[in-house]
XYZ file of C-alpha atoms in Angstrom:
583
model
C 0.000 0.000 0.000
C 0.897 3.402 -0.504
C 2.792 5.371 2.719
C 0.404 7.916 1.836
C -2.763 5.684 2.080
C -1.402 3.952 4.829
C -1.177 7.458 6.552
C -4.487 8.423 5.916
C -5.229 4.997 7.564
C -3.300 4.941 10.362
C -2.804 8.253 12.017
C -5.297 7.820 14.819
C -4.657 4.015 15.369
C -2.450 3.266 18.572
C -2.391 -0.435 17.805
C 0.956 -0.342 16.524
C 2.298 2.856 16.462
C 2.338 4.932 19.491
C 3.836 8.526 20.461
C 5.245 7.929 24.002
C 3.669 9.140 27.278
C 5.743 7.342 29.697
C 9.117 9.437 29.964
C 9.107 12.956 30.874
C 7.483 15.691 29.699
C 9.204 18.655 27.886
C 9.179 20.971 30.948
C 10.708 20.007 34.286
C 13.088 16.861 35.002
C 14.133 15.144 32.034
C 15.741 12.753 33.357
C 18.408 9.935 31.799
C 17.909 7.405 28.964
C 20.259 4.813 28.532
C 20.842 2.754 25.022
C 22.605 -0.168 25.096
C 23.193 -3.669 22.557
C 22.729 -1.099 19.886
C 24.761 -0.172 16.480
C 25.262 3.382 16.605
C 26.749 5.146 14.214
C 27.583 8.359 15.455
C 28.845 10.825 12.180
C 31.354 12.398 14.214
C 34.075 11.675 12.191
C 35.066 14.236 9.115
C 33.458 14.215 5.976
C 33.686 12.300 2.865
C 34.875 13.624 -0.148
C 33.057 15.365 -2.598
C 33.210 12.327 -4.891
C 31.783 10.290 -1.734
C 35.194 8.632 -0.936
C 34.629 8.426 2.768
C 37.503 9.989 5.164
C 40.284 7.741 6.522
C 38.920 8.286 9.899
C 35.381 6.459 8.747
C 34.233 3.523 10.436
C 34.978 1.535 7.151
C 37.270 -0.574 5.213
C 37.002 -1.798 1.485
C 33.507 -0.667 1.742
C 32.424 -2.677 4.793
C 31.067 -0.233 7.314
C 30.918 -1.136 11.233
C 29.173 1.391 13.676
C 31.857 2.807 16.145
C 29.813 2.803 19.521
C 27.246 0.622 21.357
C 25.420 2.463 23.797
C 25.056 6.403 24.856
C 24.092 7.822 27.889
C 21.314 10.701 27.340
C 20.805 13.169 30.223
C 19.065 16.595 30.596
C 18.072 16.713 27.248
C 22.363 16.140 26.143
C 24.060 13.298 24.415
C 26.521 12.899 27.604
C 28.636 9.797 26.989
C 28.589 6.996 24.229
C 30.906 3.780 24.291
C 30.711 -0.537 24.585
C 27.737 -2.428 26.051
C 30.258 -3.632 28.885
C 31.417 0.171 29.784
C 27.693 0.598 29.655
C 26.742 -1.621 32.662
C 28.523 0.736 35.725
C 26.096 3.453 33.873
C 22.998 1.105 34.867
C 22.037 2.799 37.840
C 22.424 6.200 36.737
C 19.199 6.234 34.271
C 15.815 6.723 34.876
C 15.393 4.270 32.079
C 17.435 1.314 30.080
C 16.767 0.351 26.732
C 17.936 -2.514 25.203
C 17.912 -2.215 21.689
C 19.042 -5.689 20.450
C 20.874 -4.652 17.866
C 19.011 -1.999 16.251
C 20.575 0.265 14.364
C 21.287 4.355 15.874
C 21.808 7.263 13.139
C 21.797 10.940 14.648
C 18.145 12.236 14.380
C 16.824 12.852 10.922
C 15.389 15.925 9.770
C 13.280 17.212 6.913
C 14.382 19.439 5.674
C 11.428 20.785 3.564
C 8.088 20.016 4.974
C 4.544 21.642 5.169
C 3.482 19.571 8.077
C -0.081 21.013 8.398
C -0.866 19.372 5.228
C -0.783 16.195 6.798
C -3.326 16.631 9.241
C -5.385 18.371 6.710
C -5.614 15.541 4.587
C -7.269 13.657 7.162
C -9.932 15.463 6.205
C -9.401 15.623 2.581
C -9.784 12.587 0.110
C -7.339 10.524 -1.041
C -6.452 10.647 -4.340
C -3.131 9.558 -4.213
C -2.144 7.073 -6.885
C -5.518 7.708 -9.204
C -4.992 7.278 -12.813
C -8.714 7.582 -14.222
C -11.894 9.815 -13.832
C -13.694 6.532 -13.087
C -11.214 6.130 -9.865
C -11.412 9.343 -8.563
C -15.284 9.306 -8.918
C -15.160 6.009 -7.326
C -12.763 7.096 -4.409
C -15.198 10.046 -3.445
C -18.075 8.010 -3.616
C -16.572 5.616 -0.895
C -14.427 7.898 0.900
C -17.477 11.120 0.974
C -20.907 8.560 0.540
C -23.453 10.718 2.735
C -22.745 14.694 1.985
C -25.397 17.376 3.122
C -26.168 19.688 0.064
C -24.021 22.599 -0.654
C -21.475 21.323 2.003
C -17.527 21.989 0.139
C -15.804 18.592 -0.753
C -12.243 18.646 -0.983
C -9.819 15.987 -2.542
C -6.239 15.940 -2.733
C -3.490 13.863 -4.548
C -3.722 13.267 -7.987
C -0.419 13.720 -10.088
C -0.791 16.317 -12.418
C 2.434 15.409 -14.194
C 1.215 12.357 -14.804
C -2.058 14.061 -16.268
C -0.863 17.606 -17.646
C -1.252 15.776 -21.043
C -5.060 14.785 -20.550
C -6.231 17.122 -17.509
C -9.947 16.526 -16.940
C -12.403 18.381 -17.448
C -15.345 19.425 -14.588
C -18.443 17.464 -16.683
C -18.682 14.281 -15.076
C -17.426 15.956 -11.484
C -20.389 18.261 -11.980
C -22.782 15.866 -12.790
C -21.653 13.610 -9.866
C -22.137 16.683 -7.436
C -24.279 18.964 -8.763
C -25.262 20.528 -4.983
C -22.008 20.539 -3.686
C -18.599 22.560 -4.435
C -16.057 19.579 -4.875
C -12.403 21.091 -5.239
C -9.363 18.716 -5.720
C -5.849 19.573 -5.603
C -3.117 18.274 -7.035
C -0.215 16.074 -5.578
C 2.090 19.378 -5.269
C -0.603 21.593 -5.007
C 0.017 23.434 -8.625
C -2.797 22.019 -9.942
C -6.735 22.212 -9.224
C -10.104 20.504 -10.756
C -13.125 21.291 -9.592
C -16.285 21.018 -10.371
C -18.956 23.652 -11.424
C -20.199 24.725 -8.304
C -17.361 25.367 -6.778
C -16.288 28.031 -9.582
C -19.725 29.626 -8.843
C -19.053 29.538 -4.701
C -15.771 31.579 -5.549
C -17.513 33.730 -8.541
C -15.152 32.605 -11.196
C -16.425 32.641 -14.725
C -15.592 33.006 -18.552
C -15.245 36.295 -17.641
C -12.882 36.248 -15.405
C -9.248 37.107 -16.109
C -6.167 34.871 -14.693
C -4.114 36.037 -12.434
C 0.015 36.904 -13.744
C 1.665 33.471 -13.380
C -1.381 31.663 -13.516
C -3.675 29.675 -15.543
C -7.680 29.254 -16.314
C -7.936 26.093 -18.491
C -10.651 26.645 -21.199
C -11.786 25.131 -24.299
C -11.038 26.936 -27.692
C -14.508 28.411 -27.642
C -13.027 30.188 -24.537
C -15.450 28.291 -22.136
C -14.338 26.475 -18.518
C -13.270 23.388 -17.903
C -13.138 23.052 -14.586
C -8.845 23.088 -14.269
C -6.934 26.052 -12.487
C -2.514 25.763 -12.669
C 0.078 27.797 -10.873
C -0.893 31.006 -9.658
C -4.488 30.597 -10.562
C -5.367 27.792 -7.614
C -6.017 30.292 -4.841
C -8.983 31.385 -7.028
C -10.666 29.000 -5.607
C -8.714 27.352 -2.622
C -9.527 30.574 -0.605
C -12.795 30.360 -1.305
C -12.744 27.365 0.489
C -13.911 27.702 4.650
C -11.291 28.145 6.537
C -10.561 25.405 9.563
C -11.766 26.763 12.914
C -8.394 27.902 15.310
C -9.001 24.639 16.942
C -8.901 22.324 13.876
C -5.995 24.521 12.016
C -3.733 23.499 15.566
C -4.999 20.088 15.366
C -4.288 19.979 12.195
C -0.875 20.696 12.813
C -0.249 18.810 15.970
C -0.839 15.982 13.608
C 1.810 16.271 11.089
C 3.953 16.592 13.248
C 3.342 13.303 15.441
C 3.078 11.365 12.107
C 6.603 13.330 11.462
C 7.672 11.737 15.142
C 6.470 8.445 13.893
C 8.145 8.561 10.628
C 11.906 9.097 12.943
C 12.215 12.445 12.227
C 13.296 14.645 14.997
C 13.163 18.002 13.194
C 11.461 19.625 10.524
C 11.892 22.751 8.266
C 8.567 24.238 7.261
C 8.587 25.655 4.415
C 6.461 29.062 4.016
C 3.800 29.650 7.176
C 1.496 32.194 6.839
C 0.123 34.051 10.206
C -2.734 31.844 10.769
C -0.398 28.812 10.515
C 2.398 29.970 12.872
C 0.108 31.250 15.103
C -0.950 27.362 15.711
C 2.685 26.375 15.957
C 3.330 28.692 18.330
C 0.786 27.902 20.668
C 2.000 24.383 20.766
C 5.247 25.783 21.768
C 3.589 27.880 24.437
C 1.848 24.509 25.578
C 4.883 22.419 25.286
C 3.812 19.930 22.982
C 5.907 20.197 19.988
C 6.885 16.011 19.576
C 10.032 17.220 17.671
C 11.696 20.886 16.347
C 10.426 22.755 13.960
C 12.724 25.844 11.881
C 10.094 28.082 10.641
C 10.347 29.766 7.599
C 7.838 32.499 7.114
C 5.642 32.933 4.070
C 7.150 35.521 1.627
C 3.712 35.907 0.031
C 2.327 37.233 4.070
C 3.035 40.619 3.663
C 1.993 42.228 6.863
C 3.332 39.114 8.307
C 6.670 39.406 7.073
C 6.483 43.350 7.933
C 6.293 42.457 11.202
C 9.152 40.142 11.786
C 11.415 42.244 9.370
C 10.638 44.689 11.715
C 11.458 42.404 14.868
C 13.892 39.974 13.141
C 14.774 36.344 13.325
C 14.290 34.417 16.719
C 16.889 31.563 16.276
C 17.915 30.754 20.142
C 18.948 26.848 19.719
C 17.514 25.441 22.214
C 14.284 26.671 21.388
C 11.746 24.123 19.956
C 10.392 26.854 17.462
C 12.863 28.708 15.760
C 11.941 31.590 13.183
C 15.226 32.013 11.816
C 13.912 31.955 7.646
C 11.853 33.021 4.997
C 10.248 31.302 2.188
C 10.028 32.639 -1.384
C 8.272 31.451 -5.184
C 10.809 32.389 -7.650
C 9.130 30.037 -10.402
C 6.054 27.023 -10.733
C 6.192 23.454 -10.986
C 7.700 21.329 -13.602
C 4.860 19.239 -14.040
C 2.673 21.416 -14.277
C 4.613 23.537 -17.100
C 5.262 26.206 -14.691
C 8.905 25.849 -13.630
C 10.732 28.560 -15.830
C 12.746 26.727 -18.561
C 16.021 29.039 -20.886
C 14.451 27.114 -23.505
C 10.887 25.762 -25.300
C 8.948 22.759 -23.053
C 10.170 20.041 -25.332
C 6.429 18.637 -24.421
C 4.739 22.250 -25.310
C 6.828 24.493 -27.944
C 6.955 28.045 -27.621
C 5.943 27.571 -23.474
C 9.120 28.449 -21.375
C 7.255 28.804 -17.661
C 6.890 32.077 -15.363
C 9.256 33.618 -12.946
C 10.275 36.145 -10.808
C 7.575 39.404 -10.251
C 5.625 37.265 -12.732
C 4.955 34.209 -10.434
C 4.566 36.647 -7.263
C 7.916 37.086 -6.105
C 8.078 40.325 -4.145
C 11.815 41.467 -5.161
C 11.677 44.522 -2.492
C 10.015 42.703 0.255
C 12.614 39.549 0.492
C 15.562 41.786 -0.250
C 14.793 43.911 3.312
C 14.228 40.260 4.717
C 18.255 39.619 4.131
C 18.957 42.935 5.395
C 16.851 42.189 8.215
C 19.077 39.104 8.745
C 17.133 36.441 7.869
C 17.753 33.296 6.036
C 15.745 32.987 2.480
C 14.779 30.055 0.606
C 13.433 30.438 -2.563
C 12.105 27.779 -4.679
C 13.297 27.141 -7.861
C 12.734 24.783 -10.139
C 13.599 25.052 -14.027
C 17.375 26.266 -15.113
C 16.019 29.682 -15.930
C 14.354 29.865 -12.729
C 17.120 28.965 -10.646
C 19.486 30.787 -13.133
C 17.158 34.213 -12.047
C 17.580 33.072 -8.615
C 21.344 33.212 -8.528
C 21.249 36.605 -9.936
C 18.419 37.962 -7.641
C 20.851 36.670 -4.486
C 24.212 37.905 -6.061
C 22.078 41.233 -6.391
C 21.173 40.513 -2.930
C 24.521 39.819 -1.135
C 25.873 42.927 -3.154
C 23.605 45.228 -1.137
C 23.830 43.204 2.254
C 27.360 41.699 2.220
C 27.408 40.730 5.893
C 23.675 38.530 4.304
C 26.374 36.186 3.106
C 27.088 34.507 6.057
C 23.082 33.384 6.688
C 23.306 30.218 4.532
C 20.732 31.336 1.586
C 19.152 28.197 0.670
C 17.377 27.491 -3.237
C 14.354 25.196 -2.579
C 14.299 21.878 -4.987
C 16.909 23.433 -7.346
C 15.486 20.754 -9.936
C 17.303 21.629 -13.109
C 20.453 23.827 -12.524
C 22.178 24.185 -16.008
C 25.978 23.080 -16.083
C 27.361 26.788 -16.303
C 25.474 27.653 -12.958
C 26.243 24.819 -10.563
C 29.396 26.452 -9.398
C 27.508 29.138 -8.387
C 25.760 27.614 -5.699
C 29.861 27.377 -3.805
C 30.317 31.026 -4.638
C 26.932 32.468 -3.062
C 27.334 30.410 -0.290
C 24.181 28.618 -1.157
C 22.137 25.743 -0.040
C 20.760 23.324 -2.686
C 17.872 22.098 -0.462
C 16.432 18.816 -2.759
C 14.207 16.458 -2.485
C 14.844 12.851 -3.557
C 11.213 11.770 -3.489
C 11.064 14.557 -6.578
C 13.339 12.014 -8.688
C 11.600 8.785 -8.483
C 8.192 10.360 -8.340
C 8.746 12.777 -11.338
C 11.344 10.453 -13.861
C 8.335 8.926 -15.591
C 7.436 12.202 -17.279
C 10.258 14.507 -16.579
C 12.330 13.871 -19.948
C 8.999 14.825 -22.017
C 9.065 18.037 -20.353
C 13.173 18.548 -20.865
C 14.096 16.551 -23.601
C 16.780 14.373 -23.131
C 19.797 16.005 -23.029
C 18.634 18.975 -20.969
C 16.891 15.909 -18.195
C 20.506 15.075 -17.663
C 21.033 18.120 -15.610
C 17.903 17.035 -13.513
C 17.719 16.474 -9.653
C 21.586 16.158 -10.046
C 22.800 15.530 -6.540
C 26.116 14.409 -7.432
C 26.845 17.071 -9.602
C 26.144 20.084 -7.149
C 28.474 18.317 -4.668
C 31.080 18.266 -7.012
C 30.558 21.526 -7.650
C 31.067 22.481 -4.202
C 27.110 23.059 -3.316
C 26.152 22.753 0.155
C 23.061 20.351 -0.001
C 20.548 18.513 2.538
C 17.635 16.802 2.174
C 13.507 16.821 2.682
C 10.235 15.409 1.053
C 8.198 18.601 0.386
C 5.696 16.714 2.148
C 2.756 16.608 2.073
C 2.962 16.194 -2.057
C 5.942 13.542 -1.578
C 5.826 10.677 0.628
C 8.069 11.782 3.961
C 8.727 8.088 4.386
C 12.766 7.946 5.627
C 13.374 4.410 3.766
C 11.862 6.083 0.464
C 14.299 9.012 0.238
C 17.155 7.056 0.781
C 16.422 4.387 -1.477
C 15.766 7.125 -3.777
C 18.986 8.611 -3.049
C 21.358 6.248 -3.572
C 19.803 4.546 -6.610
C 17.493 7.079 -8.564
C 14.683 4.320 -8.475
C 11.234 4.730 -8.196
C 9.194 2.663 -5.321
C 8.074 0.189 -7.816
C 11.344 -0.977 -9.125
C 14.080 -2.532 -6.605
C 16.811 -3.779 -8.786
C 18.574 -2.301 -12.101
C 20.076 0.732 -13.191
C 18.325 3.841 -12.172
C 18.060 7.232 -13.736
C 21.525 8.808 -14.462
C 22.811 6.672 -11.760
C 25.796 8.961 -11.954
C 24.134 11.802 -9.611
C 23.523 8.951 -7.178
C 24.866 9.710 -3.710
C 26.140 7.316 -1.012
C 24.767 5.878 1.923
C 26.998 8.421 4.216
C 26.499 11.463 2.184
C 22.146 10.303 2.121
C 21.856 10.395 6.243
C 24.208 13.326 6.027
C 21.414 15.014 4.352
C 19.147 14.544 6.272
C 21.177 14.811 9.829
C 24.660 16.628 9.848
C 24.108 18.668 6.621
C 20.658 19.511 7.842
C 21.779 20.988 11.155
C 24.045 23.395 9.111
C 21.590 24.093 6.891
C 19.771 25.413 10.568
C 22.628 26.870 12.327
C 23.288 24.058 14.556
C 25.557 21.774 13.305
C 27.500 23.017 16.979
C 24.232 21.555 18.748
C 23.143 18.193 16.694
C 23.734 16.163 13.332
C 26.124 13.881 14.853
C 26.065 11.954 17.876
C 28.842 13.190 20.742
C 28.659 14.115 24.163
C 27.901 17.726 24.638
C 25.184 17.322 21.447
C 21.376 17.386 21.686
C 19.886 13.806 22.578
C 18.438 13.471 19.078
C 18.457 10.365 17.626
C 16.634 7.353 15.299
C 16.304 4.409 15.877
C 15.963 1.641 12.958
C 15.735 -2.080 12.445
C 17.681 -2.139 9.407
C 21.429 -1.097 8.297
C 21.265 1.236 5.505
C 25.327 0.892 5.322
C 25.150 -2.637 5.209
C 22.905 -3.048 2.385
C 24.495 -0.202 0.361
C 23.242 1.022 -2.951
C 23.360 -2.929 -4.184
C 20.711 -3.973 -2.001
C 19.086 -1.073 -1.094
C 15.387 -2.056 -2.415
C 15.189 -4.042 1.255
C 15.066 -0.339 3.290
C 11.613 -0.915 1.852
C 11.277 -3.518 4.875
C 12.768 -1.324 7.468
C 10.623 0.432 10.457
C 11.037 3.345 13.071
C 11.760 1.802 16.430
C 12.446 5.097 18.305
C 12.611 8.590 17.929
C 14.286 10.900 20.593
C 13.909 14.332 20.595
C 15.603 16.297 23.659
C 16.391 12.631 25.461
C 12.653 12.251 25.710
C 11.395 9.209 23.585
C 8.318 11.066 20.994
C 8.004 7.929 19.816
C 8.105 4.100 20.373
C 7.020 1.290 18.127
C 5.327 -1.622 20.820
């Protein structure tokens, strides 16, 4: 089954899965965990080589990895010793708990590092639509999923790949005649896309009249009529028509995501764009103490009196603190799938189409440019080579004006297609290619019909930004890519989809290694944060974050790598207090 699905299924079962109650809570005595029978790879030696040869000092010879510690001591929220089993037993009676993890595996904890946690929880409410391929499906899944709906109550859907279907998009006919009382509104997997049905174009007063927004798209027929299909800039026509979640629901909502993110072993996340309303429920969780693991806000660059006010206060970064607003998160360009990524050359799938960018797609040049001044870290996504080409010239335009803005660690979101002449670049900003390997599998099946070939090469190329000296880390974009841990690094170090577990994958040469995959999503992540002094390796003095797995990624290696597939969370510490614990 899907990880999505599975999700959906899941999220308020405790059979199986549990977020743990019985150690203490986040204020007060935190008292001492100790791990021991484990295999704990710790990170703390020095990197590997740009190439992925790993450092002499690696745990490793002729390719054979062992992990260089058995147990760690965790106290007051600190990593404060880590050595054998044996040397472990005198420690016995210092800890408020022992856990003995018969051989499980220990990586430092993993981050995401580009998530938009609240739409998780939302699409509880939502239905699923990952994985349709047909009208008949999706009819079929809101029939089962939606049966009994009171008249003129909103319906919303979410899920379907519209990369997969940008070359036969629906049309709202047979939606409309399925639900002719109700507005039914269904978003895409990324969000870039929306179909919806007549009645919801009449709840939010669009008609053949009305004019598309710059950077966005109304989908009609050539007699100029509807069809029912919004793209790019154009979905908020509609998707803030939609009622709003109550206060209530929107934290809910969040609380969630992020104890499915707890579940999933990841003790951090970096969310990617929060409007007021958003934050606001983030915050509050903060206030109440119930953030399951961190969170490094980024604000939404598309707020405006939001980000007026915290230009005006600046970034609140303290470490320790479980909410950090140290960012801010920018739309230089759309989606590839969608057409809207902007392309220095013709969709090879849609001649004389090259995308929007820039002022074009809602980028607000004066408004991030005072957010660098105002110290703040920016992340703008960018997907095609002309968009992230524009990029690199909006931040060396940037750092120009606000030279002491160099040392914040400017990140580009996705950074999908980066032509060859440009990849240097990313070294000589200072910049953070911020990827996402889900993007590869998922997208590989149509991505070459949008590039062509030769230009595809220069896709999601990993290896090829390291080389040239990027700084990179890793996410899902979540909640349009699965978040599952074993997914991404399958996907990393083979360029595989899901479906295939053996064989070449695509351009195998931009493949990383198993070291340089959890680096992405642990050591390189915590830089990518400001903390790689506080976490992203395991060593006393470091936060007591940590994940906890029952298989060896380094010991199944690229070769065997389709068997993560059979791998689960076992524990998830965040702070040396367990968020999560499989029974």
């Amino acid at each position: 089954m899907n990880p999505f699905r599975t999700f959906l299924l899941t999220l308020t079962l405790t059979a199986t899965l549990s977020c743990a109650s019985d150690f203490p809570a986040a204020s007060g005595d935190r008292g001492s965990l100790l791990l021991t029978n484990g295999r704990i790879y710790s990170f703390a030696w020095p990197e590997p080589e740009l190439d992925g040869t790993p450092s002499a000092e690696a745990p490793q010879a002729e390719g054979r990895w062992q992990p260089d510690a058995e147990a760690m001591l965790l106290r007051n929220g600190r990593i404060e010793w880590l050595g054998s089993s044996s040397e472990a037993e005198s420690r016995r009676a210092e800890a408020s708990r022992v856990v003995d993890l018969g051989g499980a595996v220990v990586l430092p904890g993993l981050v995401d590092a580009h998530t938009h946690v609240r739409g998780l929880g939302a699409n509880l409410r939502r239905v699923d639509l990952v994985g349709v391929e047909t009208e008949d499906e999706v009819l079929e899944r809101l029939r089962s999923q939606r049966p009994d709906v009171p008249a003129g109550k909103w319906i919303v859907g979410w899920g379907w790949d519209d990369g997969a279907w940008a070359t036969r998009y629906p049309t709202w006919d047979r939606l409309s005649a399925a639900y002719p009382d109700n507005p039914v509104v269904l978003l895409s997997l990324h969000s870039f896309a929306l179909w919806a049905n007549r009645a919801a174009f009449a709840a939010a007063g669009i008609d053949a009249e009305t004019e598309a927004p710059v950077g966005g798209e109304i989908l009609r027929t050539a007699d100029g009529e509807l069809t029912g299909l919004l793209l790019n800039r154009a979905t908020p026509l509609i998707v803030d028509a939609v009622p709003p979640p109550s206060r209530d629901e929107l934290r809910e909502e969040v609380r969630a995501g992020l104890e499915e993110m707890a579940r999933s072993g990841y003790v951090s996340v970096h969310e990617a764009g929060l409007d007021r309303e958003t934050l606001a429920a983030f915050r509050e969780l903060e206030e109440r103490g119930e953030l399951p693991v961190r969170v490094y806000a980024m604000l939404s660059g598309r707020d405006r009196d939001l980000m007026e006010e915290w230009i005006a206060r600046g970034p609140d970064c303290a470490p320790q603190s479980m909410l950090r607003v140290c960012a801010v998160k920018a739309f230089w360009d759309g989606a590839l799938g969608s057409r809207g990524a902007r392309l220095l050359e013709d969709y090879a799938d849609r001649p004389g189409h090259r995308g929007v960018s820039g002022e074009g797609y809602g980028f607000d040049l004066e408004l991030v440019g005072r957010s660098i001044g105002a110290g703040f870290q920016v992340g703008v996504h960018a997907i095609g080579d002309a968009g992230n080409r524009e990029t690199l010239e909006f931040f060396t335009r940037a750092l120009d004006e606000y030279p002491a803005a160099r040392e914040r660690r400017h990140r580009v979101e996705h950074a999908q297609v980066v032509h060859p002449d440009d990849r240097a670049r990313f070294a000589d900003l200072g910049l953070v290619a911020s990827m996402q390997p889900p993007h590869l599998a998922e997208d590989q099946a149509w991505a070459a019909a949008r590039l062509g070939p030769l230009r595809a090469r220069g896709a999601y190329a990993w290896r090829s930004l390291r080389q040239a000296g990027a700084e990179l880390v890793f996410g899902s974009d979540l909640a349009g890519s699965d978040h599952d841990l074993f997914y991404g690094l399958h996907s990393a170090v083979t360029r595989r989809p899901r479906t295939r577990r053996t064989g070449e994958g695509w351009h195998p040469e931009e493949a990383l290694t198993v070291e340089e995959t959890i680096r992405a999503y642990s050591s390189w992540a915590a830089y990518a944060a400001f903390l790689e002094g506080e976490s992203g390796v395991l060593a006393p003095g470091r936060f007591a974050d940590l994940t906890v797995v029952d298989v060896d990624p380094f010991a199944l290696g690229a070769e065997r790598a389709g068997e993560l597939f059979e791998g689960r969370i076992l524990l998830t510490v965040v702070g040396g207090q367990v968020v999560f614990e499989a029974d």
